[in-house]
C-alpha cells in the first residue's frame, strides 16, 4: 500500500523523450494551453491513455459483458464534456490530448474571455479570483464538467468582480487595427520602401 505521506507520480513519461518531433509537439501544447511544465501535460496524456485502454479492453469482450462498463465509461466522458451525447465506444479511441486539455479550468476561463491570456487565467485561478458556482477552485488543471461550465465566473470577494477594475477595463478596450502605410515612391522624394 505504501506510505500515505509520500506523493506518487500520477503520470507516465514518454517512451522516447528526446525525439525532436515529440519535443516540438509538447512545447507547442505547453504554449497553447499555458501549462506550467511537461508533468501537467503527461498527467493528462496518462488520463487519456487509461480511457483508451479501458475502451480497447471493452471492445474485445462479448456484448453482454461489456454493456455495463461501456455505459459507465461513456456517461463519465460525456459528463466531463470530452465526448458528444451521440458518441459510441469507438469515439473514445479517436480522442486526442487537445480534447482533454480543452476541458481544463484554465483553458475554459480563457475561452470565456474572463482573461486576456491563458497565462493570466492561470494566475487568476491560483490566486483565488475564479469560482465555479459558490466554490472557489484554485487548481488550473481541474477538469470542468458540462454542468459546471456555465457557473464559472469571478469570485464575489474578488476585486475583479468590479467592472471598473483596471484589468477588466483593459480587457474590454478594443485596439484599433493598425493602418497599412504604403511605401512612398522615390521619384516623388519619398523614402522608397520604408514605412
Tab-separated table of C-alpha atoms in Angstrom:
chain	number	residue	atom	x	y	z
A	1	UNK	CA	0.000	0.000	0.000
A	2	UNK	CA	2.817	2.396	0.728
A	3	UNK	CA	3.337	5.400	2.922
A	4	UNK	CA	0.403	7.864	2.681
A	5	UNK	CA	2.757	10.808	3.250
A	6	UNK	CA	4.782	10.004	0.172
A	7	UNK	CA	3.461	11.524	-3.019
A	8	UNK	CA	3.212	9.212	-6.006
A	9	UNK	CA	3.621	10.142	-9.635
A	10	UNK	CA	0.307	10.500	-11.424
A	11	UNK	CA	1.767	10.338	-14.905
A	12	UNK	CA	3.813	8.158	-17.211
A	13	UNK	CA	6.749	9.657	-19.067
A	14	UNK	CA	7.084	9.324	-22.852
A	15	UNK	CA	8.885	6.275	-24.229
A	16	UNK	CA	11.159	8.372	-26.435
A	17	UNK	CA	11.556	11.689	-24.578
A	18	UNK	CA	14.345	13.091	-26.766
A	19	UNK	CA	12.772	12.722	-30.213
A	20	UNK	CA	12.667	16.107	-31.883
A	21	UNK	CA	9.084	15.828	-33.148
A	22	UNK	CA	7.788	14.853	-29.687
A	23	UNK	CA	9.660	17.732	-28.034
A	24	UNK	CA	8.282	20.248	-30.531
A	25	UNK	CA	4.728	18.959	-30.150
A	26	UNK	CA	4.978	19.122	-26.355
A	27	UNK	CA	6.330	22.684	-26.428
A	28	UNK	CA	3.529	23.722	-28.767
A	29	UNK	CA	0.913	22.277	-26.394
A	30	UNK	CA	2.591	23.893	-23.365
A	31	UNK	CA	2.394	27.305	-25.010
A	32	UNK	CA	-1.110	26.935	-26.426
A	33	UNK	CA	-2.735	25.773	-23.209
A	34	UNK	CA	-0.483	27.655	-20.752
A	35	UNK	CA	0.796	24.590	-18.931
A	36	UNK	CA	3.460	25.165	-16.290
A	37	UNK	CA	5.587	22.143	-17.143
A	38	UNK	CA	5.535	18.849	-19.000
A	39	UNK	CA	4.358	16.964	-15.908
A	40	UNK	CA	0.941	18.580	-16.326
A	41	UNK	CA	0.851	17.541	-19.967
A	42	UNK	CA	1.949	13.996	-19.150
A	43	UNK	CA	-0.711	13.724	-16.418
A	44	UNK	CA	-3.456	14.461	-18.940
A	45	UNK	CA	-1.863	12.143	-21.524
A	46	UNK	CA	-1.883	9.355	-18.918
A	47	UNK	CA	-5.551	10.026	-18.171
A	48	UNK	CA	-6.363	9.801	-21.874
A	49	UNK	CA	-4.273	6.645	-22.213
A	50	UNK	CA	-6.244	4.989	-19.394
A	51	UNK	CA	-9.566	5.877	-21.030
A	52	UNK	CA	-8.344	4.434	-24.331
A	53	UNK	CA	-7.033	1.287	-22.620
A	54	UNK	CA	-10.403	0.661	-20.976
A	55	UNK	CA	-12.147	1.187	-24.324
A	56	UNK	CA	-9.793	-1.259	-26.079
A	57	UNK	CA	-10.371	-3.904	-23.407
A	58	UNK	CA	-14.143	-3.441	-23.690
A	59	UNK	CA	-14.083	-3.862	-27.460
A	60	UNK	CA	-12.563	-7.319	-27.013
A	61	UNK	CA	-15.303	-8.514	-24.620
A	62	UNK	CA	-18.627	-10.069	-25.504
A	63	UNK	CA	-21.576	-7.652	-25.783
A	64	UNK	CA	-23.187	-8.957	-22.591
A	65	UNK	CA	-20.032	-8.459	-20.521
A	66	UNK	CA	-19.191	-5.012	-21.803
A	67	UNK	CA	-22.642	-3.362	-21.673
A	68	UNK	CA	-22.484	-2.029	-18.088
A	69	UNK	CA	-18.845	-0.874	-18.155
A	70	UNK	CA	-19.289	0.703	-21.588
A	71	UNK	CA	-22.270	2.759	-20.394
A	72	UNK	CA	-20.363	3.891	-17.284
A	73	UNK	CA	-17.326	4.990	-19.288
A	74	UNK	CA	-19.366	6.794	-21.944
A	75	UNK	CA	-21.509	8.514	-19.293
A	76	UNK	CA	-18.425	9.717	-17.440
A	77	UNK	CA	-16.764	11.136	-20.567
A	78	UNK	CA	-19.993	12.766	-21.751
A	79	UNK	CA	-20.479	14.356	-18.318
A	80	UNK	CA	-16.932	15.722	-18.451
A	81	UNK	CA	-17.679	17.197	-21.875
A	82	UNK	CA	-14.958	15.271	-23.665
A	83	UNK	CA	-17.452	13.360	-25.866
A	84	UNK	CA	-20.681	14.413	-27.590
A	85	UNK	CA	-24.000	12.979	-26.429
A	86	UNK	CA	-24.255	10.720	-29.502
A	87	UNK	CA	-20.784	9.192	-29.048
A	88	UNK	CA	-20.120	5.457	-29.024
A	89	UNK	CA	-17.228	3.368	-27.730
A	90	UNK	CA	-15.171	3.795	-30.922
A	91	UNK	CA	-15.165	7.583	-30.437
A	92	UNK	CA	-13.056	7.160	-27.288
A	93	UNK	CA	-10.226	5.770	-29.398
A	94	UNK	CA	-10.387	8.889	-31.606
A	95	UNK	CA	-9.835	11.298	-28.692
A	96	UNK	CA	-6.724	13.459	-28.730
A	97	UNK	CA	-4.859	15.219	-25.956
A	98	UNK	CA	-6.310	18.546	-27.108
A	99	UNK	CA	-9.814	17.261	-26.279
A	100	UNK	CA	-8.756	16.718	-22.658
A	101	UNK	CA	-6.768	19.969	-22.391
A	102	UNK	CA	-9.763	21.987	-23.659
A	103	UNK	CA	-11.719	20.886	-20.573
A	104	UNK	CA	-9.201	22.339	-18.087
A	105	UNK	CA	-10.417	25.232	-15.955
A	106	UNK	CA	-7.540	27.411	-17.137
A	107	UNK	CA	-8.484	26.948	-20.795
A	108	UNK	CA	-12.210	27.481	-20.225
A	109	UNK	CA	-11.614	30.698	-18.262
A	110	UNK	CA	-9.547	31.992	-21.177
A	111	UNK	CA	-12.102	30.849	-23.783
A	112	UNK	CA	-14.913	32.607	-21.864
A	113	UNK	CA	-12.915	35.879	-22.175
A	114	UNK	CA	-12.520	36.347	-18.435
A	115	UNK	CA	-8.803	36.986	-19.049
A	116	UNK	CA	-6.618	38.351	-21.835
A	117	UNK	CA	-4.203	35.425	-21.994
A	118	UNK	CA	-4.160	31.811	-20.945
A	119	UNK	CA	-1.259	32.604	-18.587
A	120	UNK	CA	-3.296	35.320	-16.888
A	121	UNK	CA	-6.090	32.768	-16.479
A	122	UNK	CA	-3.684	30.520	-14.582
A	123	UNK	CA	-2.659	33.390	-12.313
A	124	UNK	CA	-6.230	34.414	-11.504
A	125	UNK	CA	-7.195	30.819	-10.728
A	126	UNK	CA	-4.260	30.175	-8.397
A	127	UNK	CA	-4.848	33.498	-6.601
A	128	UNK	CA	-8.478	32.568	-5.933
A	129	UNK	CA	-10.262	35.060	-8.214
A	130	UNK	CA	-12.273	32.389	-10.095
A	131	UNK	CA	-15.197	30.370	-8.737
A	132	UNK	CA	-17.394	27.592	-10.048
A	133	UNK	CA	-20.809	28.315	-8.614
A	134	UNK	CA	-20.184	29.174	-4.961
A	135	UNK	CA	-16.976	27.136	-4.769
A	136	UNK	CA	-13.540	28.712	-5.168
A	137	UNK	CA	-11.257	26.488	-7.248
A	138	UNK	CA	-7.518	27.199	-7.191
A	139	UNK	CA	-6.375	24.328	-9.426
A	140	UNK	CA	-5.797	25.351	-13.070
A	141	UNK	CA	-5.795	21.706	-14.208
A	142	UNK	CA	-9.252	20.998	-12.766
A	143	UNK	CA	-11.376	19.190	-15.381
A	144	UNK	CA	-14.654	21.102	-15.710
A	145	UNK	CA	-17.848	19.170	-16.378
A	146	UNK	CA	-20.555	20.426	-18.737
A	147	UNK	CA	-22.859	21.472	-15.880
A	148	UNK	CA	-20.112	23.442	-14.152
A	149	UNK	CA	-19.029	25.295	-17.288
A	150	UNK	CA	-21.905	27.795	-17.136
A	151	UNK	CA	-21.196	28.526	-13.445
A	152	UNK	CA	-17.630	29.817	-13.954
A	153	UNK	CA	-17.117	33.448	-13.001
A	154	UNK	CA	-15.239	35.870	-10.791
A	155	UNK	CA	-15.336	35.287	-7.039
A	156	UNK	CA	-17.742	37.606	-5.162
A	157	UNK	CA	-14.950	38.690	-2.776
A	158	UNK	CA	-12.514	39.312	-5.624
A	159	UNK	CA	-11.645	42.831	-6.706
A	160	UNK	CA	-12.059	41.654	-10.295
A	161	UNK	CA	-15.798	41.289	-9.702
A	162	UNK	CA	-15.990	45.080	-10.069
A	163	UNK	CA	-16.431	46.005	-13.743
A	164	UNK	CA	-14.343	49.160	-13.210
A	165	UNK	CA	-11.246	47.188	-12.167
A	166	UNK	CA	-8.254	48.187	-14.362
A	167	UNK	CA	-7.664	44.608	-15.517
A	168	UNK	CA	-11.245	44.211	-16.721
A	169	UNK	CA	-11.249	47.663	-18.314
A	170	UNK	CA	-8.063	46.755	-20.209
A	171	UNK	CA	-9.734	43.579	-21.494
A	172	UNK	CA	-12.778	45.436	-22.811
A	173	UNK	CA	-10.865	48.168	-24.622
A	174	UNK	CA	-10.736	47.352	-28.289
A	175	UNK	CA	-7.498	48.075	-30.065
A	176	UNK	CA	-7.957	49.748	-33.417
A	177	UNK	CA	-6.333	47.845	-36.278
A	178	UNK	CA	-3.162	49.482	-37.495
A	179	UNK	CA	-3.396	51.343	-40.735
A	180	UNK	CA	-1.335	49.953	-43.561
A	181	UNK	CA	1.117	52.584	-44.728
A	182	UNK	CA	2.049	52.368	-48.359
A	183	UNK	CA	5.720	52.896	-49.267
A	184	UNK	CA	6.433	56.170	-50.988
A	185	UNK	CA	7.806	56.323	-54.462
A	186	UNK	CA	11.457	57.510	-54.762
A	187	UNK	CA	10.670	59.739	-57.695
A	188	UNK	CA	8.467	61.923	-55.514
A	189	UNK	CA	11.114	62.435	-52.839
A	190	UNK	CA	9.867	59.761	-50.502
A	191	UNK	CA	11.852	57.235	-48.562
A	192	UNK	CA	11.357	54.473	-51.115
A	193	UNK	CA	10.119	51.346	-49.433
A	194	UNK	CA	10.360	52.319	-45.777
A	195	UNK	CA	7.351	52.668	-43.564
